[in-house]
mmCIF file of C-alpha atoms in Angstrom:
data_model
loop_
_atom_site.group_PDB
_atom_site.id
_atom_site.type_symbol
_atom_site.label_atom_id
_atom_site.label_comp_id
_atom_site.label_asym_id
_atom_site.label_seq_id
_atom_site.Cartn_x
_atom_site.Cartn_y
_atom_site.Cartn_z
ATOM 1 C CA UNK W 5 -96.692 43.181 3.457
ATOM 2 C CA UNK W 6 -93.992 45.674 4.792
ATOM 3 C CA UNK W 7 -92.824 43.235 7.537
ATOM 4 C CA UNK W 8 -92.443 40.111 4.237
ATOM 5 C CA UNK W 9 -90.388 42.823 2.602
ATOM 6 C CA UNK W 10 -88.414 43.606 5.646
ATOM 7 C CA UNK W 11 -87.823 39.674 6.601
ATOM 8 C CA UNK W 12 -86.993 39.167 2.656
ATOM 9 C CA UNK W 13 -84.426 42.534 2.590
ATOM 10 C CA UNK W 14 -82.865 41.309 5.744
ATOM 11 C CA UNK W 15 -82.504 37.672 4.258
ATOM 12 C CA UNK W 16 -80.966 38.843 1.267
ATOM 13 C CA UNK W 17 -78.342 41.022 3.266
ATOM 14 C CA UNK W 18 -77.193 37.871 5.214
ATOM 15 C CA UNK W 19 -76.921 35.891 2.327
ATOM 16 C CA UNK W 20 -74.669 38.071 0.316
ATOM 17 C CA UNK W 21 -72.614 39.129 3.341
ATOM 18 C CA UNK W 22 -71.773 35.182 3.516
ATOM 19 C CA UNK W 23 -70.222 34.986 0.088
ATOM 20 C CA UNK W 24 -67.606 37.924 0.597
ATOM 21 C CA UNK W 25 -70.335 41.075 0.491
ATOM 22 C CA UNK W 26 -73.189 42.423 -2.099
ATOM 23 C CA UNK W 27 -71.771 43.033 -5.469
ATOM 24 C CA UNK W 28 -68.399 41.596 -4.463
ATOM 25 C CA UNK W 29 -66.617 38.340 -5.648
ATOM 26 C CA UNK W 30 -65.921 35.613 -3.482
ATOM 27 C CA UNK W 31 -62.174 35.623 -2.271
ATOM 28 C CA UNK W 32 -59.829 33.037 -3.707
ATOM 29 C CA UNK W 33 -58.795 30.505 -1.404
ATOM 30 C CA UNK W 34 -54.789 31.678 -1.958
ATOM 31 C CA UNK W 35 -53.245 28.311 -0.746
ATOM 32 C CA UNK W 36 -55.292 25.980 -3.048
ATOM 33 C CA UNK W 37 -54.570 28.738 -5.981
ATOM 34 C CA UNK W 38 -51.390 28.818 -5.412
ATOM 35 C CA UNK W 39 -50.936 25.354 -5.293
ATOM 36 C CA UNK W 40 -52.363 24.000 -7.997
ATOM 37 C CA UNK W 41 -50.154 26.854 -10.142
ATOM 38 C CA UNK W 42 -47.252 25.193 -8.439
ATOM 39 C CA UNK W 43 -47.984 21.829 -9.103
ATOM 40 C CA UNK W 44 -48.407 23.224 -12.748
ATOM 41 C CA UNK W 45 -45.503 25.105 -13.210
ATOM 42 C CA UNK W 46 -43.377 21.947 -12.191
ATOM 43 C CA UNK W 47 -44.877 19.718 -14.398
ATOM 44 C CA UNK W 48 -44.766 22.194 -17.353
ATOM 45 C CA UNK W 49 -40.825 22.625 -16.692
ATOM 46 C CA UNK W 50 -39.990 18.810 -15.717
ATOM 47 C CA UNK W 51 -37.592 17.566 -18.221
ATOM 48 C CA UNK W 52 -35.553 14.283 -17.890
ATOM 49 C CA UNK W 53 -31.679 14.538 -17.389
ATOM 50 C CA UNK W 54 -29.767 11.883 -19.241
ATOM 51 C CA UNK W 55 -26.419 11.228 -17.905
ATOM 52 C CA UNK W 56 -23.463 11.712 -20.424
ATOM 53 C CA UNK W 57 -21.907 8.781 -18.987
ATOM 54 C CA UNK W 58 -24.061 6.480 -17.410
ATOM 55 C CA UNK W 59 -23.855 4.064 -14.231
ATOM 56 C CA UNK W 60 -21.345 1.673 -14.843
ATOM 57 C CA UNK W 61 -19.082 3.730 -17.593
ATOM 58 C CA UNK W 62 -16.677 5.678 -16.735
ATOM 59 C CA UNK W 63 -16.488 9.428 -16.931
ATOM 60 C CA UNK W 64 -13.145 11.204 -17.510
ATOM 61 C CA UNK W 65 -13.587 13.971 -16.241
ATOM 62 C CA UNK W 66 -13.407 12.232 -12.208
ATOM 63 C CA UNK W 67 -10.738 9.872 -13.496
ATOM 64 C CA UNK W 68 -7.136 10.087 -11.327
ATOM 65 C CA UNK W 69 -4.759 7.986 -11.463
ATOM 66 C CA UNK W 70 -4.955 7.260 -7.313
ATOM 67 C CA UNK W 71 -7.878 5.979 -8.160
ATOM 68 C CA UNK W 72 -8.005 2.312 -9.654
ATOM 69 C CA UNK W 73 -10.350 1.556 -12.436
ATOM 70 C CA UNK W 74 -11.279 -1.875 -13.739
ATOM 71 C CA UNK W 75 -9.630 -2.804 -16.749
ATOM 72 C CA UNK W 76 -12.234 -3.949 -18.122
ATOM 73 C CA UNK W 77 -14.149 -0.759 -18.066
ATOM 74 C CA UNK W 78 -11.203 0.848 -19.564
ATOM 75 C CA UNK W 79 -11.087 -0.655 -22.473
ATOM 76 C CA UNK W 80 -15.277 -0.574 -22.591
ATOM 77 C CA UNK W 81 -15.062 3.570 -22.249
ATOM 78 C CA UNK W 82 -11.420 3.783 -24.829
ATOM 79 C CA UNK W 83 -13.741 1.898 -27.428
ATOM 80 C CA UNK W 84 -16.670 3.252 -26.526
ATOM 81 C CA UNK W 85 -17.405 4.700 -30.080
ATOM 82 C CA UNK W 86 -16.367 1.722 -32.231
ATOM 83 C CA UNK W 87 -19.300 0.613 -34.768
ATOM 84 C CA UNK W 88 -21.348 3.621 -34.652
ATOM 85 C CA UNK W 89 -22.385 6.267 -37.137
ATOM 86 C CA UNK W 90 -21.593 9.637 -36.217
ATOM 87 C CA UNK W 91 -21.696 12.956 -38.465
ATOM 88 C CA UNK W 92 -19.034 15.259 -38.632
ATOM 89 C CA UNK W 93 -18.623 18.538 -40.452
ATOM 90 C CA UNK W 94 -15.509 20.281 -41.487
ATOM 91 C CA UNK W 95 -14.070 21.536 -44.750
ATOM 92 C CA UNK W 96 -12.094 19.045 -46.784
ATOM 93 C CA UNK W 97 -8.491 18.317 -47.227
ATOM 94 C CA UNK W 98 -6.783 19.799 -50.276
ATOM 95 C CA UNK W 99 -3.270 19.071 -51.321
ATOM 96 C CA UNK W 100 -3.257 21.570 -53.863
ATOM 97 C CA UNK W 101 -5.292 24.031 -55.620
ATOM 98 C CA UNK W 102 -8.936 25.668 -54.296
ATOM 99 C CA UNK W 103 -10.809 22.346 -54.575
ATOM 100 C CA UNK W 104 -10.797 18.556 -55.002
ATOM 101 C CA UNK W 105 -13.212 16.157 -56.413
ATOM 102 C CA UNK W 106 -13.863 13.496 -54.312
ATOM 103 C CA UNK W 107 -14.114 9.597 -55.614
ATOM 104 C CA UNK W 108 -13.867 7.026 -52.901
ATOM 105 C CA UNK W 109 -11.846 9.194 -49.801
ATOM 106 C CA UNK W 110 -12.694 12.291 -47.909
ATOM 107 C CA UNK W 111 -10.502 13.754 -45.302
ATOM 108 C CA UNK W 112 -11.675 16.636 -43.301
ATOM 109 C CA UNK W 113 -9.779 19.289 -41.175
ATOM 110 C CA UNK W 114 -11.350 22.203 -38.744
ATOM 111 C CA UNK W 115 -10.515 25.128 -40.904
ATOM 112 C CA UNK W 116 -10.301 25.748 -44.449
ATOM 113 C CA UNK W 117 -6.707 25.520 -45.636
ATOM 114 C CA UNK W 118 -5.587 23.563 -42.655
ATOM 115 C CA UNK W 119 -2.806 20.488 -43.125
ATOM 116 C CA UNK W 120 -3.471 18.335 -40.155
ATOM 117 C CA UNK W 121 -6.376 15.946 -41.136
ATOM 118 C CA UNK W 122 -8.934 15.497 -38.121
ATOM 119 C CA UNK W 123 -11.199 12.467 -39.883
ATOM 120 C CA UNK W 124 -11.059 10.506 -43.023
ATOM 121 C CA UNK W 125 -14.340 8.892 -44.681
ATOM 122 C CA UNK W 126 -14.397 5.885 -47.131
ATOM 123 C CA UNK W 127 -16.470 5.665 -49.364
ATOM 124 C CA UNK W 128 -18.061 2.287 -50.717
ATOM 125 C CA UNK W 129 -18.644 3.814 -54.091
ATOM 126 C CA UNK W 130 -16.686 6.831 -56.092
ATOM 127 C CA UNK W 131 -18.359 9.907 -55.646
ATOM 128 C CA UNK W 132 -17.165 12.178 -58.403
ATOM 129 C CA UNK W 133 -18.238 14.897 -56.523
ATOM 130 C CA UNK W 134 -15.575 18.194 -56.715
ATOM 131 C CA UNK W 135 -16.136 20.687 -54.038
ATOM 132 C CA UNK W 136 -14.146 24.266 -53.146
ATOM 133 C CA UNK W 137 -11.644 24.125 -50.607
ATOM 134 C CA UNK W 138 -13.333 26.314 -48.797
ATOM 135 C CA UNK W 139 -16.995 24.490 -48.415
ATOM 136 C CA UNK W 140 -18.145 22.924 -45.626
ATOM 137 C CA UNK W 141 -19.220 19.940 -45.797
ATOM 138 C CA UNK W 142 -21.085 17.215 -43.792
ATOM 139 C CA UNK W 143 -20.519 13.647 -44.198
ATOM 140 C CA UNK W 144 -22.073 10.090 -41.848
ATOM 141 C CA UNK W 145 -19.969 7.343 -41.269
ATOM 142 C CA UNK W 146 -18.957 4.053 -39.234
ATOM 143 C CA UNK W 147 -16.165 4.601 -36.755
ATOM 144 C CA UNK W 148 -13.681 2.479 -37.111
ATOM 145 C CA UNK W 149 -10.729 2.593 -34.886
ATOM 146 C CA UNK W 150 -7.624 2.057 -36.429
ATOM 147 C CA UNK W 151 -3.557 1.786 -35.286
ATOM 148 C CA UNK W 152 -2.801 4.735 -36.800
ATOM 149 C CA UNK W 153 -4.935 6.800 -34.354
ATOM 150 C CA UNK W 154 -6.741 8.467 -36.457
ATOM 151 C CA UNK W 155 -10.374 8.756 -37.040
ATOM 152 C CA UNK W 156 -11.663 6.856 -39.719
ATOM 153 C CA UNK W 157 -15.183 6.517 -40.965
ATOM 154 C CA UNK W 158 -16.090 3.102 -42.957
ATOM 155 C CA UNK W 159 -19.604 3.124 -45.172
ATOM 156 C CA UNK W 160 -19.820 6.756 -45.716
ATOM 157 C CA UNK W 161 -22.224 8.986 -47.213
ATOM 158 C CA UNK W 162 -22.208 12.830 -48.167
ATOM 159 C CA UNK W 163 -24.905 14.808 -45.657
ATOM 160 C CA UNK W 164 -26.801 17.350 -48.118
ATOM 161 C CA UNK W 165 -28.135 20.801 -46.879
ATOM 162 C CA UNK W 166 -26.841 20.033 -43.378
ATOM 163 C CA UNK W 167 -27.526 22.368 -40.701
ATOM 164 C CA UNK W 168 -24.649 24.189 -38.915
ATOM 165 C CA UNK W 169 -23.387 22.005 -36.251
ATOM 166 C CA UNK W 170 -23.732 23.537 -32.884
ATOM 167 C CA UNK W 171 -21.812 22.954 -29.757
ATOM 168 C CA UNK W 172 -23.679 20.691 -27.172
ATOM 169 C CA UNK W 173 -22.610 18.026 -24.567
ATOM 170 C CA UNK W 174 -22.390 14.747 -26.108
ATOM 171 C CA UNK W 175 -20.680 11.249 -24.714
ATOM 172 C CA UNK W 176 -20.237 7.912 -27.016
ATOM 173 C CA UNK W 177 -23.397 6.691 -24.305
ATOM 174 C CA UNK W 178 -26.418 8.901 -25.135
ATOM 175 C CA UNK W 179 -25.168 10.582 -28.915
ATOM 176 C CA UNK W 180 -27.861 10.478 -31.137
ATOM 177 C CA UNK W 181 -26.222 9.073 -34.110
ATOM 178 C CA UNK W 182 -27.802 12.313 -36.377
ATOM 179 C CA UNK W 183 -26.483 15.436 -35.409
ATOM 180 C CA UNK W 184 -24.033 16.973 -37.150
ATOM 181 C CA UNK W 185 -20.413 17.491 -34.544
ATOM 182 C CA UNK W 186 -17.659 19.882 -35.409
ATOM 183 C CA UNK W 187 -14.642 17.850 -36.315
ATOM 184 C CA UNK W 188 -12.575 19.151 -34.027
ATOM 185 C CA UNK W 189 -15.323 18.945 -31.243
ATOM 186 C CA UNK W 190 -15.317 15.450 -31.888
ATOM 187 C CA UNK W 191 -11.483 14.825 -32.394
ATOM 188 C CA UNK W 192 -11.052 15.784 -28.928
ATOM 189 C CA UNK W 193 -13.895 14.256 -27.352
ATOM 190 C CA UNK W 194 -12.986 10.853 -29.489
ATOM 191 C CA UNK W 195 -8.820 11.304 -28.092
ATOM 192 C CA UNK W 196 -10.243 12.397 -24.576
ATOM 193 C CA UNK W 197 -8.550 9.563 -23.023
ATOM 194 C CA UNK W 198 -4.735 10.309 -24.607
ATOM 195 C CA UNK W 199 -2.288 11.365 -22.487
ATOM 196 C CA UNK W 200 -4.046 10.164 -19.192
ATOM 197 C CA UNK W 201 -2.879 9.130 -16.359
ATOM 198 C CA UNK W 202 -4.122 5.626 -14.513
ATOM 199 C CA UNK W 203 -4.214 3.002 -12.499
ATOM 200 C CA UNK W 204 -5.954 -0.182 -14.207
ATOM 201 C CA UNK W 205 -6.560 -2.873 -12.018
ATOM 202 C CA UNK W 206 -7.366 -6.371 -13.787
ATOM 203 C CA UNK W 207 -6.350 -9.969 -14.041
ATOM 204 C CA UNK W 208 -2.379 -10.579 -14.697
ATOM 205 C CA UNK W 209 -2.513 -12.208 -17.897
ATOM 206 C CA UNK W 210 1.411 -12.388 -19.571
ATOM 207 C CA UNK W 211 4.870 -10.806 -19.668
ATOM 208 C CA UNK W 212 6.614 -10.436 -23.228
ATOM 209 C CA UNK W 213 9.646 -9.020 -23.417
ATOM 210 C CA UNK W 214 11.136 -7.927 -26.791
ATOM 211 C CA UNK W 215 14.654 -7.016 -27.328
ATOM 212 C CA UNK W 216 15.198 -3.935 -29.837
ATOM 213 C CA UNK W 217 18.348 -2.214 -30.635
ATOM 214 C CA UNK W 218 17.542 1.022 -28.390
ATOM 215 C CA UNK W 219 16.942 -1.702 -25.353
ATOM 216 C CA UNK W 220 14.202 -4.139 -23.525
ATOM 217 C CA UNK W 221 10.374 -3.393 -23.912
ATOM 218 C CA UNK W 222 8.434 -5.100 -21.074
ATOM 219 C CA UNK W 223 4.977 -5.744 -22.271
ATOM 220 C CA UNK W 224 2.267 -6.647 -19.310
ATOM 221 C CA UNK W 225 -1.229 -7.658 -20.205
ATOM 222 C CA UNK W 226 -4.206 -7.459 -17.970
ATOM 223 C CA UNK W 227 -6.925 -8.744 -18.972
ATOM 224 C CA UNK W 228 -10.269 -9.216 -17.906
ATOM 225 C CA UNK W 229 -10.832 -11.770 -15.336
ATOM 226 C CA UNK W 230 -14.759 -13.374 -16.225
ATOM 227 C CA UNK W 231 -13.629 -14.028 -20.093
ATOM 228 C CA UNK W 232 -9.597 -14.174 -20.365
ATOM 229 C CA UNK W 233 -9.739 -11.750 -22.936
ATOM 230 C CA UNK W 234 -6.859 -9.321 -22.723
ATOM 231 C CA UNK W 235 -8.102 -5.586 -21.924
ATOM 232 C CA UNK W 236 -5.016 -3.199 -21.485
ATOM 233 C CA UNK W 237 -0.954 -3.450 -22.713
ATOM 234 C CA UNK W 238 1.343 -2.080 -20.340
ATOM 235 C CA UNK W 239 4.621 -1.106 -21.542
ATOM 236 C CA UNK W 240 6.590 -1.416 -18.492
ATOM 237 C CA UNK W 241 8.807 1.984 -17.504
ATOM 238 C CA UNK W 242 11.692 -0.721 -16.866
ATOM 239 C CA UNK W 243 12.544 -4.230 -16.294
ATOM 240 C CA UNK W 244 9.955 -6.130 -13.673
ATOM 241 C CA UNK W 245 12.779 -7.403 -11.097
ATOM 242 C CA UNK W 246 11.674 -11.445 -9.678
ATOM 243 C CA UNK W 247 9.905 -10.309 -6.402
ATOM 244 C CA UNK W 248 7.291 -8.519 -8.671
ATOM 245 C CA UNK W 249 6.915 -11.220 -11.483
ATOM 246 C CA UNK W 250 6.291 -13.689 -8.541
ATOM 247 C CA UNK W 251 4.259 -11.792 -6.913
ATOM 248 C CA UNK W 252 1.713 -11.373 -10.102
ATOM 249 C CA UNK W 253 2.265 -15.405 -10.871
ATOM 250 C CA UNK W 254 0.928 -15.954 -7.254
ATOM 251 C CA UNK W 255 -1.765 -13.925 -7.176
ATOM 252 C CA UNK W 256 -3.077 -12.855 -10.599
ATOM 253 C CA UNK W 257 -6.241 -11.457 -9.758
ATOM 254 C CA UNK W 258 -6.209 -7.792 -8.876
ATOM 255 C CA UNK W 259 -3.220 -6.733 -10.085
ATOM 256 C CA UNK W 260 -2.241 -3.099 -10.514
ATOM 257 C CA UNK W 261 -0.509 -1.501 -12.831
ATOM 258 C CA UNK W 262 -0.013 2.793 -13.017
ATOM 259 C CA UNK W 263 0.481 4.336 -16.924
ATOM 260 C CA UNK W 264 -0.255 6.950 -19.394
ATOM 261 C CA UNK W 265 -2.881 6.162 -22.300
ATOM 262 C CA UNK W 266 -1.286 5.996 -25.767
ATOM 263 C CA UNK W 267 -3.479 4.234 -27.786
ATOM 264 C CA UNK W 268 -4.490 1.352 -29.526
ATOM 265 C CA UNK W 269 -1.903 -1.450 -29.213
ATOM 266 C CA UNK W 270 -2.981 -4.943 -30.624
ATOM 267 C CA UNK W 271 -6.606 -3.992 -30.786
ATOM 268 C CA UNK W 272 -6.924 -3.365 -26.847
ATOM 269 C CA UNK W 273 -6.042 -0.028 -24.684
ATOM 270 C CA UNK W 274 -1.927 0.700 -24.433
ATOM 271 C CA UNK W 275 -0.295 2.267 -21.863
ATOM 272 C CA UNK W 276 3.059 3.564 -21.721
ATOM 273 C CA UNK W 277 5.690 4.333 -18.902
ATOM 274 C CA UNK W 278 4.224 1.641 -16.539
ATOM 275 C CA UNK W 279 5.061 0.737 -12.948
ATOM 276 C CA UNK W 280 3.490 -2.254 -10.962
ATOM 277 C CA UNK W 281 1.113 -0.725 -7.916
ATOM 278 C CA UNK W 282 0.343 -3.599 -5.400
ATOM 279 C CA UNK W 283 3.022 -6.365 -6.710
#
């Protein structure tokens, strides 16, 4: 009986000594542990970037003008916010006194009190509404781009018990149509492209030239090769001399011209202070 007890003692001994010792838990196996908690970790934190501008559009910010850009995608990225609904918020526009009711027009600038309006809205129906001049207020509307340069806002609607708008990143490619955007915020991300420097290449389309009292304005429009439909206006900096016109009757495709964005002209992208590159 003592020897069963000593086999069975001795038994017991081995087996526990196997497992990591009597009484004592098994070590972890550290490099499965740890990576399983990696593998965890990255999928908990994994979060999709979205571009602001996405293959194939054009980003501003890596726009120079030694760089050529298709006229075409110009005019795609200058327009890039026409027929959608944004939300702004800013205080309103008041000519005179410390508020205004509003009927069928709303213009909003940054700051209370300010005199340089930033957006107007239109609305389809008179609101009736009067508000302080110092209220913010939110309102959704249709961009609509316009000759004057402004922003304006078609099919508008007042925003009730809007929520502060806070700065983020946004693009005319992945906005969200909801959120509410500071007016100014927006102002300058809607004029980004004013005042830039470029060099739109594009398919020669036509030379106008129109004689006003202060001189000669040489008109050149590219336009975009696959449709014929005319993309950018380039007022010329001066007269084209023949070498260049022929040169651009010969070969129309490709053409180059360098200017400075100025805005709408005609419904297409306008540039100002031109100069042929490659003709």
């Amino acid at each position: 009986m003592k020897k069963l007890l000593e086999v069975t003692l001795s038994l017991t001994i081995a087996f526990a000594a196997a497992c990591g010792g009597a009484g004592q838990p098994a070590p972890a196996d550290d490099s499965v542990s740890e990576g399983t908690d990696s593998a965890q970790v990255t999928e908990d934190v994994s979060v999709e970037v979205i571009p602001l501008y996405p293959e194939g559009t054009l980003d501003p910010s890596l726009i120079t003008a030694d760089v050529p850009v298709s006229a075409v995608a110009l005019y795609n990225a200058f327009y890039a916010w026409e027929g959608q609904i944004v939300v702004l918020q800013g205080y309103p526009y008041v000519f005179y006194g410390d508020s205004m009711t509003i009927e069928d027009e709303l213009e909003l600038v940054a700051v209370a009190g300010e005199r340089e309006i930033l957006a107007t809205f239109t609305f389809e129906e008179p609101l009736n509404l009067t508000i302080a001049a110092g209220e913010l207020i939110t309102a959704s509307g249709t961009i609509d781009y316009s000759w004057t340069g402004r922003i304006e806002l078609l099919g508008s609607a007042i925003v009730p018990d809007a929520s502060a708008a806070e700065g983020m990143e946004i693009s005319p490619f992945i906005y969200d149509g909801t959120s509410a955007i500071a007016v100014q915020e927006f102002f300058d991300l809607f004029n980004i492209w004013m005042g830039m420097e470029v060099t739109v290449e594009g398919y020669y389309s036509s030379t106008t030239t129109s004689t006003l009292s202060s001189g000669a304005v040489v008109r050149v429009d590219i336009s975009n090769p696959e449709t014929g439909s005319k993309c950018v206006a380039c007022e010329m900096a001066s007269e084209i001399d023949d070498a260049g016109s022929a040169a651009m009757l010969e070969n129309r495709a490709g053409t180059q011209i360098r200017g400075t964005v100025a805005g709408e002209s005609f419904n297409i992208v306008g540039l100002e202070g031109c100069e042929l590159v490659n003709r």
